[in-house]
């Protein structure tokens, strides 16, 4: 348990840094994928809602300190973890690989969507017209996060969730 | 205590969410608080430090291109020196230029952009000069081509700059040839185009006129080049003026921080006047 917490915390820190320096450069029409959301959703799916919420909170604090928007980041990431927790897959679950995959995608999708809606409601630094702002900040960002989630699942997470 | 524990155990996911959201709420409320700002500026320091290392590596790999660019820039500068020489010989130009020379000298702090974010969440620049180098909040940031932005936060070695292409940015400007005044802001559409507002229909502003910062800006000294008028269209009460910005935000690398800020007494007086008269905030800039 303690080992898991330490491993996940270190991983979370690495991903927050990666998000700030690598994924934030993959900007398409002002939107970018969010690897931290995927990790928070994955933690919630694997370890439960409480752990997901806590990891979301921690992720929000770290990304908030790095980005300068500590309040909004903390709030949105905490809620992302909580939402993804509804798709928790217990370790002794008999769900098939397909069901686990669906749960993962649903969790990431809803978490990302909720997080982006919260950020969008508070920030519009490019002063985009409302329709474009929603399309870029919610729609496109969620789509990019989902693409990254599919890649992450196929490359790494599939094996972990299959255990 | 036992009851509290039971309630907590039964609803702990919701209570945990409530607890964390309350903390997040407090963080939002006190984001401008000194201690939190201090923490955030350390965050900026850390982020900018790592970015600088990364960009140093990138720059090292790009040195060849950089050298070629510098050689090209040198030739452009040489051409400008020759051109300026002929202008200076013209006595009329000397007289016109003399009007803009300030009594106190202006000095610059050289800085490099170590972090640049232009997306829907963030729209800012971080430069590698901070308190230790003499940078202060509200100093103007520019390139020889034009105004880049305004310092909004400083840490020891870095500063956060709100660029001209930010929804909340505005600055008082004046046109070159007929001194038409207005407020420059950005409507979020095109990166190279800003808008000059409050230009009365009675003014005779024209296309291709150069735009500079005006004397009554709360952060920029007068005379900083901003851009060139691209289009002038009459609206109901004012002209709608499009200004092509001088600074190219797509290839910004090195910037100059203007060490001279506006007189604090003047700034304070202008802000007080604005509060009393309820002038929109953008008009104060």
Short mmCIF file of N, CA and C in Angstrom, two decimals, chain B residues 67-220:
data_model
loop_
_atom_site.label_atom_id
_atom_site.label_comp_id
_atom_site.label_asym_id
_atom_site.label_seq_id
_atom_site.Cartn_x
_atom_site.Cartn_y
_atom_site.Cartn_z
N UNK B 67 23.43 31.76 -35.94
CA UNK B 67 24.53 32.53 -36.53
C UNK B 67 24.13 33.12 -37.87
N UNK B 68 23.46 32.31 -38.65
CA UNK B 68 23.02 32.79 -39.97
C UNK B 68 22.03 33.95 -39.81
N UNK B 69 21.14 33.77 -38.82
CA UNK B 69 20.14 34.81 -38.57
C UNK B 69 20.83 36.11 -38.14
N UNK B 70 21.84 35.97 -37.26
CA UNK B 70 22.56 37.15 -36.77
C UNK B 70 23.28 37.88 -37.91
N UNK B 71 23.87 37.09 -38.79
CA UNK B 71 24.55 37.70 -39.93
C UNK B 71 23.57 38.51 -40.77
N UNK B 72 22.38 37.93 -40.94
CA UNK B 72 21.33 38.60 -41.71
C UNK B 72 20.89 39.88 -40.99
N UNK B 73 20.74 39.75 -39.66
CA UNK B 73 20.32 40.90 -38.86
C UNK B 73 21.36 42.01 -38.94
N UNK B 74 22.64 41.62 -38.89
CA UNK B 74 23.73 42.60 -38.99
C UNK B 74 23.63 43.40 -40.28
N UNK B 75 23.34 42.69 -41.36
CA UNK B 75 23.26 43.40 -42.64
C UNK B 75 22.08 44.37 -42.64
N UNK B 76 20.96 43.93 -42.00
CA UNK B 76 19.78 44.82 -41.92
C UNK B 76 20.12 46.04 -41.08
N UNK B 77 20.83 45.82 -39.96
CA UNK B 77 21.19 46.92 -39.07
C UNK B 77 22.12 47.91 -39.77
N UNK B 78 23.05 47.36 -40.53
CA UNK B 78 23.97 48.21 -41.26
C UNK B 78 23.20 49.11 -42.23
N UNK B 79 22.25 48.51 -42.89
CA UNK B 79 21.41 49.29 -43.83
C UNK B 79 20.67 50.38 -43.08
N UNK B 80 20.18 50.02 -41.86
CA UNK B 80 19.44 51.02 -41.07
C UNK B 80 20.35 52.15 -40.61
N UNK B 81 21.60 51.81 -40.24
CA UNK B 81 22.55 52.83 -39.79
C UNK B 81 22.79 53.84 -40.92
N UNK B 82 22.97 53.30 -42.12
CA UNK B 82 23.19 54.19 -43.27
C UNK B 82 21.98 55.10 -43.47
N UNK B 83 20.80 54.48 -43.37
CA UNK B 83 19.55 55.23 -43.56
C UNK B 83 19.39 56.30 -42.47
N UNK B 84 19.66 55.89 -41.21
CA UNK B 84 19.54 56.83 -40.08
C UNK B 84 20.50 58.00 -40.24
N UNK B 85 21.70 57.70 -40.76
CA UNK B 85 22.70 58.74 -40.97
C UNK B 85 22.18 59.82 -41.88
N UNK B 86 21.51 59.38 -42.94
CA UNK B 86 21.00 60.37 -43.89
C UNK B 86 19.84 61.15 -43.29
N UNK B 87 19.06 60.47 -42.45
CA UNK B 87 17.92 61.15 -41.79
C UNK B 87 18.45 62.21 -40.84
N UNK B 88 19.51 61.84 -40.07
CA UNK B 88 20.06 62.78 -39.09
C UNK B 88 20.64 64.02 -39.76
N UNK B 89 21.08 63.83 -40.97
CA UNK B 89 21.63 64.99 -41.66
C UNK B 89 20.53 65.97 -42.06
N UNK B 90 19.35 65.47 -42.11
CA UNK B 90 18.23 66.33 -42.47
C UNK B 90 17.79 67.14 -41.24
N UNK B 91 17.95 68.43 -41.31
CA UNK B 91 17.69 69.24 -40.10
C UNK B 91 16.24 69.17 -39.64
N UNK B 92 15.32 69.04 -40.56
CA UNK B 92 13.90 68.95 -40.18
C UNK B 92 13.67 67.71 -39.35
N UNK B 93 14.28 66.63 -39.74
CA UNK B 93 14.12 65.39 -38.99
C UNK B 93 14.73 65.51 -37.62
N UNK B 94 15.86 66.23 -37.55
CA UNK B 94 16.52 66.40 -36.25
C UNK B 94 15.58 67.12 -35.28
N UNK B 95 14.94 68.19 -35.79
CA UNK B 95 14.03 68.95 -34.94
C UNK B 95 12.86 68.08 -34.47
N UNK B 96 12.35 67.26 -35.39
CA UNK B 96 11.19 66.43 -35.07
C UNK B 96 11.56 65.36 -34.04
N UNK B 97 12.74 64.82 -34.21
CA UNK B 97 13.19 63.79 -33.27
C UNK B 97 13.43 64.39 -31.90
N UNK B 98 13.94 65.61 -31.88
CA UNK B 98 14.31 66.25 -30.61
C UNK B 98 13.13 66.38 -29.66
N UNK B 99 11.95 66.53 -30.21
CA UNK B 99 10.75 66.66 -29.37
C UNK B 99 10.52 65.41 -28.53
N UNK B 100 10.98 64.29 -29.03
CA UNK B 100 10.73 63.02 -28.34
C UNK B 100 11.83 62.64 -27.35
N UNK B 101 12.90 63.40 -27.36
CA UNK B 101 13.99 63.04 -26.44
C UNK B 101 13.62 63.48 -25.03
N UNK B 102 13.64 62.54 -24.13
CA UNK B 102 13.25 62.82 -22.75
C UNK B 102 14.43 63.41 -21.99
N UNK B 103 14.13 64.13 -20.92
CA UNK B 103 15.20 64.73 -20.14
C UNK B 103 15.99 63.68 -19.36
N UNK B 104 15.32 62.64 -18.91
CA UNK B 104 16.03 61.61 -18.16
C UNK B 104 16.33 60.42 -19.06
N UNK B 105 17.50 59.78 -18.87
CA UNK B 105 17.87 58.71 -19.78
C UNK B 105 17.06 57.43 -19.53
N UNK B 106 16.89 56.67 -20.60
CA UNK B 106 16.16 55.40 -20.49
C UNK B 106 17.19 54.30 -20.62
N UNK B 107 17.09 53.31 -19.75
CA UNK B 107 18.01 52.18 -19.93
C UNK B 107 17.20 50.89 -20.01
N UNK B 108 17.84 49.87 -20.58
CA UNK B 108 17.13 48.61 -20.81
C UNK B 108 17.79 47.46 -20.05
N UNK B 109 16.98 46.51 -19.72
CA UNK B 109 17.51 45.25 -19.17
C UNK B 109 17.31 44.22 -20.27
N UNK B 110 18.38 43.57 -20.66
CA UNK B 110 18.26 42.55 -21.70
C UNK B 110 17.76 41.26 -21.08
N UNK B 111 16.85 40.60 -21.75
CA UNK B 111 16.33 39.33 -21.22
C UNK B 111 15.99 38.40 -22.38
N UNK B 112 15.95 37.13 -22.03
CA UNK B 112 15.59 36.14 -23.03
C UNK B 112 14.26 35.49 -22.60
N UNK B 113 13.44 35.15 -23.55
CA UNK B 113 12.18 34.49 -23.22
C UNK B 113 12.47 33.02 -22.97
N UNK B 114 12.15 32.58 -21.75
CA UNK B 114 12.44 31.18 -21.42
C UNK B 114 11.18 30.32 -21.44
N UNK B 115 10.04 30.95 -21.45
CA UNK B 115 8.79 30.18 -21.45
C UNK B 115 7.74 31.01 -22.19
N UNK B 116 7.01 30.34 -23.05
CA UNK B 116 6.01 31.06 -23.84
C UNK B 116 4.77 30.19 -23.91
N UNK B 117 3.65 30.73 -23.50
CA UNK B 117 2.40 29.96 -23.56
C UNK B 117 1.34 30.77 -24.30
N UNK B 118 0.85 30.25 -25.40
CA UNK B 118 -0.27 30.89 -26.06
C UNK B 118 -1.34 29.84 -26.28
N UNK B 119 -2.16 29.60 -25.28
CA UNK B 119 -3.27 28.67 -25.44
C UNK B 119 -4.46 29.21 -24.67
N UNK B 120 -5.55 28.44 -24.67
CA UNK B 120 -6.77 28.98 -24.05
C UNK B 120 -6.66 29.09 -22.54
N UNK B 121 -5.74 28.37 -21.92
CA UNK B 121 -5.59 28.45 -20.46
C UNK B 121 -4.63 29.55 -20.04
N UNK B 122 -3.55 29.65 -20.78
CA UNK B 122 -2.51 30.59 -20.39
C UNK B 122 -2.07 31.38 -21.60
N UNK B 123 -1.74 32.62 -21.36
CA UNK B 123 -1.25 33.46 -22.44
C UNK B 123 -0.22 34.38 -21.81
N UNK B 124 0.99 33.90 -21.73
CA UNK B 124 2.00 34.68 -21.03
C UNK B 124 3.39 34.36 -21.53
N UNK B 125 4.33 35.21 -21.14
CA UNK B 125 5.74 34.99 -21.44
C UNK B 125 6.48 35.02 -20.11
N UNK B 126 7.52 34.23 -19.99
CA UNK B 126 8.38 34.34 -18.81
C UNK B 126 9.78 34.68 -19.31
N UNK B 127 10.36 35.73 -18.73
CA UNK B 127 11.70 36.15 -19.17
C UNK B 127 12.70 35.87 -18.06
N UNK B 128 13.97 35.73 -18.45
CA UNK B 128 14.98 35.36 -17.45
C UNK B 128 15.64 36.58 -16.80
N UNK B 129 14.85 37.53 -16.42
CA UNK B 129 15.35 38.67 -15.65
C UNK B 129 14.30 38.98 -14.59
N UNK B 130 14.75 39.15 -13.36
CA UNK B 130 13.80 39.38 -12.28
C UNK B 130 14.26 40.49 -11.36
N UNK B 131 13.89 40.37 -10.08
CA UNK B 131 14.20 41.43 -9.10
C UNK B 131 15.71 41.70 -9.06
N UNK B 132 16.50 40.63 -9.09
CA UNK B 132 17.97 40.80 -8.99
C UNK B 132 18.53 41.61 -10.16
N UNK B 133 17.88 41.53 -11.29
CA UNK B 133 18.37 42.27 -12.46
C UNK B 133 17.74 43.67 -12.53
N UNK B 134 16.84 43.96 -11.60
CA UNK B 134 16.23 45.29 -11.56
C UNK B 134 14.85 45.37 -12.19
N UNK B 135 14.26 44.23 -12.50
CA UNK B 135 12.92 44.25 -13.11
C UNK B 135 11.87 44.46 -12.02
N UNK B 136 10.91 45.28 -12.33
CA UNK B 136 9.81 45.53 -11.39
C UNK B 136 8.48 45.33 -12.10
N UNK B 137 7.45 45.12 -11.31
CA UNK B 137 6.10 45.00 -11.87
C UNK B 137 5.75 46.31 -12.59
N UNK B 138 5.05 46.19 -13.70
CA UNK B 138 4.60 47.35 -14.48
C UNK B 138 5.68 47.97 -15.36
N UNK B 139 6.78 47.27 -15.54
CA UNK B 139 7.75 47.77 -16.51
C UNK B 139 7.32 47.30 -17.89
N UNK B 140 7.61 48.10 -18.89
CA UNK B 140 7.23 47.73 -20.26
C UNK B 140 8.30 46.81 -20.84
N UNK B 141 7.85 45.85 -21.66
CA UNK B 141 8.77 44.92 -22.31
C UNK B 141 8.63 45.13 -23.81
N UNK B 142 9.77 45.23 -24.50
CA UNK B 142 9.70 45.55 -25.94
C UNK B 142 10.83 44.88 -26.72
N UNK B 143 10.70 44.92 -28.00
CA UNK B 143 11.81 44.59 -28.89
C UNK B 143 12.03 45.85 -29.72
N UNK B 144 13.12 45.94 -30.46
CA UNK B 144 13.29 47.14 -31.28
C UNK B 144 12.13 47.32 -32.27
N UNK B 145 11.44 46.22 -32.58
CA UNK B 145 10.33 46.31 -33.55
C UNK B 145 9.06 46.85 -32.91
N UNK B 146 8.88 46.60 -31.61
CA UNK B 146 7.65 47.09 -31.00
C UNK B 146 7.41 46.58 -29.60
N UNK B 147 6.33 47.11 -28.99
CA UNK B 147 5.97 46.75 -27.62
C UNK B 147 5.56 45.28 -27.55
N UNK B 148 6.06 44.59 -26.52
CA UNK B 148 5.75 43.17 -26.34
C UNK B 148 4.71 42.98 -25.24
N UNK B 149 4.85 43.71 -24.14
CA UNK B 149 3.88 43.54 -23.06
C UNK B 149 4.26 44.29 -21.82
N UNK B 150 3.76 43.78 -20.70
CA UNK B 150 3.90 44.48 -19.43
C UNK B 150 4.24 43.45 -18.36
N UNK B 151 5.21 43.77 -17.50
CA UNK B 151 5.58 42.83 -16.42
C UNK B 151 4.45 42.81 -15.40
N UNK B 152 3.97 41.60 -15.09
CA UNK B 152 2.86 41.53 -14.12
C UNK B 152 3.26 40.83 -12.82
N UNK B 153 4.35 40.07 -12.85
CA UNK B 153 4.79 39.38 -11.64
C UNK B 153 6.30 39.16 -11.74
N UNK B 154 6.99 39.37 -10.62
CA UNK B 154 8.45 39.13 -10.67
C UNK B 154 8.88 38.21 -9.53
N UNK B 155 9.84 37.35 -9.82
CA UNK B 155 10.51 36.60 -8.77
C UNK B 155 11.97 37.02 -8.82
N UNK B 156 12.83 36.34 -8.06
CA UNK B 156 14.23 36.80 -8.00
C UNK B 156 14.91 36.88 -9.36
N UNK B 157 14.74 35.84 -10.16
CA UNK B 157 15.48 35.80 -11.43
C UNK B 157 14.59 35.77 -12.68
N UNK B 158 13.28 35.79 -12.49
CA UNK B 158 12.39 35.69 -13.63
C UNK B 158 11.23 36.67 -13.49
N UNK B 159 10.59 36.94 -14.58
CA UNK B 159 9.41 37.80 -14.53
C UNK B 159 8.35 37.29 -15.51
N UNK B 160 7.09 37.46 -15.10
CA UNK B 160 5.97 37.03 -15.93
C UNK B 160 5.50 38.26 -16.71
N UNK B 161 5.30 38.09 -18.00
CA UNK B 161 4.91 39.23 -18.85
C UNK B 161 3.54 38.96 -19.48
N UNK B 162 2.64 39.92 -19.32
CA UNK B 162 1.35 39.83 -20.02
C UNK B 162 1.57 40.44 -21.40
N UNK B 163 1.46 39.63 -22.47
CA UNK B 163 1.75 40.17 -23.80
C UNK B 163 0.64 41.09 -24.32
N UNK B 164 0.97 41.85 -25.34
CA UNK B 164 -0.03 42.73 -25.96
C UNK B 164 -1.21 41.89 -26.43
N UNK B 165 -0.91 40.65 -26.89
CA UNK B 165 -2.00 39.80 -27.38
C UNK B 165 -2.61 39.01 -26.21
N UNK B 166 -3.16 39.75 -25.28
CA UNK B 166 -3.86 39.18 -24.12
C UNK B 166 -5.15 39.97 -23.97
N UNK B 167 -6.22 39.27 -23.66
CA UNK B 167 -7.53 39.92 -23.62
C UNK B 167 -7.58 41.09 -22.64
N UNK B 168 -6.77 41.01 -21.55
CA UNK B 168 -6.85 42.05 -20.53
C UNK B 168 -5.83 43.17 -20.74
N UNK B 169 -5.06 43.09 -21.81
CA UNK B 169 -4.02 44.09 -22.02
C UNK B 169 -4.59 45.31 -22.74
N UNK B 170 -4.20 46.47 -22.30
CA UNK B 170 -4.52 47.69 -23.06
C UNK B 170 -3.48 48.76 -22.75
N UNK B 171 -3.23 49.61 -23.70
CA UNK B 171 -2.23 50.65 -23.51
C UNK B 171 -2.64 51.91 -24.30
N UNK B 172 -2.31 53.06 -23.73
CA UNK B 172 -2.60 54.31 -24.44
C UNK B 172 -1.58 54.51 -25.54
N UNK B 173 -2.06 54.83 -26.72
CA UNK B 173 -1.15 55.01 -27.86
C UNK B 173 -1.46 56.30 -28.59
N UNK B 174 -0.50 56.69 -29.40
CA UNK B 174 -0.67 57.91 -30.17
C UNK B 174 -0.08 57.68 -31.56
N UNK B 175 -0.71 58.28 -32.57
CA UNK B 175 -0.20 58.06 -33.92
C UNK B 175 0.96 59.02 -34.19
N UNK B 176 1.78 58.60 -35.13
CA UNK B 176 3.05 59.27 -35.37
C UNK B 176 2.89 60.68 -35.96
N UNK B 177 2.17 60.77 -37.06
CA UNK B 177 2.20 62.04 -37.79
C UNK B 177 1.20 63.08 -37.31
N UNK B 178 -0.03 62.64 -36.92
CA UNK B 178 -0.97 63.69 -36.50
C UNK B 178 -1.41 63.58 -35.04
N UNK B 179 -0.67 62.78 -34.25
CA UNK B 179 -0.89 62.67 -32.80
C UNK B 179 -2.30 62.28 -32.39
N UNK B 180 -2.93 61.43 -33.20
CA UNK B 180 -4.25 60.92 -32.80
C UNK B 180 -4.06 59.92 -31.68
N UNK B 181 -4.87 60.10 -30.61
CA UNK B 181 -4.70 59.22 -29.46
C UNK B 181 -5.79 58.16 -29.41
N UNK B 182 -5.48 57.07 -28.75
CA UNK B 182 -6.46 56.00 -28.60
C UNK B 182 -5.96 54.95 -27.62
N UNK B 183 -6.78 53.92 -27.43
CA UNK B 183 -6.41 52.83 -26.53
C UNK B 183 -6.22 51.58 -27.37
N UNK B 184 -5.06 50.97 -27.25
CA UNK B 184 -4.79 49.77 -28.03
C UNK B 184 -5.13 48.54 -27.20
N UNK B 185 -5.90 47.65 -27.79
CA UNK B 185 -6.19 46.38 -27.13
C UNK B 185 -6.26 45.29 -28.19
N UNK B 186 -6.46 44.07 -27.76
CA UNK B 186 -6.44 42.95 -28.71
C UNK B 186 -7.75 42.20 -28.61
N UNK B 187 -8.38 41.90 -29.76
CA UNK B 187 -9.70 41.26 -29.72
C UNK B 187 -9.63 39.74 -29.78
N UNK B 188 -8.45 39.18 -29.77
CA UNK B 188 -8.31 37.73 -29.69
C UNK B 188 -8.40 37.00 -31.01
N UNK B 189 -8.48 37.75 -32.11
CA UNK B 189 -8.66 37.06 -33.39
C UNK B 189 -7.33 36.73 -34.06
N UNK B 190 -6.62 37.76 -34.51
CA UNK B 190 -5.36 37.48 -35.20
C UNK B 190 -4.18 37.93 -34.36
N UNK B 191 -3.16 37.07 -34.35
CA UNK B 191 -2.00 37.32 -33.50
C UNK B 191 -1.27 38.62 -33.85
N UNK B 192 -1.28 39.00 -35.11
CA UNK B 192 -0.51 40.17 -35.54
C UNK B 192 -1.33 41.47 -35.53
N UNK B 193 -2.64 41.35 -35.28
CA UNK B 193 -3.49 42.54 -35.37
C UNK B 193 -4.09 42.94 -34.03
N UNK B 194 -3.89 44.22 -33.67
CA UNK B 194 -4.55 44.75 -32.47
C UNK B 194 -5.49 45.87 -32.91
N UNK B 195 -6.31 46.31 -31.99
CA UNK B 195 -7.29 47.34 -32.35
C UNK B 195 -7.04 48.61 -31.54
N UNK B 196 -7.16 49.75 -32.21
CA UNK B 196 -7.03 51.04 -31.53
C UNK B 196 -8.44 51.60 -31.36
N UNK B 197 -8.85 51.72 -30.10
CA UNK B 197 -10.22 52.16 -29.81
C UNK B 197 -10.25 53.64 -29.41
N UNK B 198 -11.45 54.16 -29.34
CA UNK B 198 -11.71 55.54 -28.92
C UNK B 198 -10.99 56.57 -29.82
N UNK B 199 -10.90 56.28 -31.09
CA UNK B 199 -10.33 57.26 -32.03
C UNK B 199 -11.50 58.05 -32.63
N UNK B 200 -11.63 59.33 -32.27
CA UNK B 200 -12.81 60.09 -32.73
C UNK B 200 -12.86 60.24 -34.25
N UNK B 201 -14.09 60.33 -34.76
CA UNK B 201 -14.27 60.45 -36.22
C UNK B 201 -13.67 61.75 -36.76
N UNK B 202 -13.48 62.72 -35.84
CA UNK B 202 -12.91 63.99 -36.28
C UNK B 202 -11.41 63.91 -36.55
N UNK B 203 -10.78 62.85 -36.08
CA UNK B 203 -9.32 62.75 -36.27
C UNK B 203 -8.99 62.38 -37.71
N UNK B 204 -7.74 62.67 -38.07
CA UNK B 204 -7.37 62.40 -39.46
C UNK B 204 -6.35 61.27 -39.56
N UNK B 205 -6.58 60.23 -38.79
CA UNK B 205 -5.65 59.10 -38.79
C UNK B 205 -5.71 58.38 -40.15
N UNK B 206 -4.57 57.93 -40.61
CA UNK B 206 -4.54 57.30 -41.93
C UNK B 206 -3.80 55.98 -41.92
N UNK B 207 -4.00 55.23 -42.98
CA UNK B 207 -3.33 53.95 -43.13
C UNK B 207 -1.82 54.17 -43.21
N UNK B 208 -1.07 53.19 -42.67
CA UNK B 208 0.41 53.19 -42.65
C UNK B 208 1.03 54.14 -41.63
N UNK B 209 0.20 54.84 -40.86
CA UNK B 209 0.77 55.70 -39.82
C UNK B 209 1.38 54.83 -38.72
N UNK B 210 2.48 55.28 -38.18
CA UNK B 210 3.11 54.51 -37.11
C UNK B 210 2.48 54.86 -35.77
N UNK B 211 2.37 53.86 -34.91
CA UNK B 211 1.73 54.05 -33.61
C UNK B 211 2.78 53.86 -32.51
N UNK B 212 2.78 54.78 -31.54
CA UNK B 212 3.71 54.70 -30.41
C UNK B 212 2.91 54.75 -29.11
N UNK B 213 3.57 54.39 -28.01
CA UNK B 213 2.90 54.52 -26.72
C UNK B 213 2.80 56.01 -26.37
N UNK B 214 1.72 56.36 -25.67
CA UNK B 214 1.49 57.77 -25.35
C UNK B 214 2.08 58.11 -23.99
N UNK B 215 2.12 59.37 -23.70
CA UNK B 215 2.75 59.85 -22.47
C UNK B 215 1.94 59.49 -21.22
N UNK B 216 0.63 59.26 -21.39
CA UNK B 216 -0.19 59.05 -20.20
C UNK B 216 -0.50 57.59 -19.92
N UNK B 217 0.34 56.68 -20.38
CA UNK B 217 0.18 55.27 -20.03
C UNK B 217 0.60 55.08 -18.58
N UNK B 218 -0.02 54.10 -17.88
CA UNK B 218 0.36 53.87 -16.48
C UNK B 218 1.58 52.97 -16.36
N UNK B 219 2.05 52.41 -17.45
CA UNK B 219 3.25 51.57 -17.31
C UNK B 219 4.32 51.84 -18.37
N UNK B 220 3.91 52.24 -19.56
CA UNK B 220 4.90 52.39 -20.62
C UNK B 220 5.34 53.85 -20.74
#
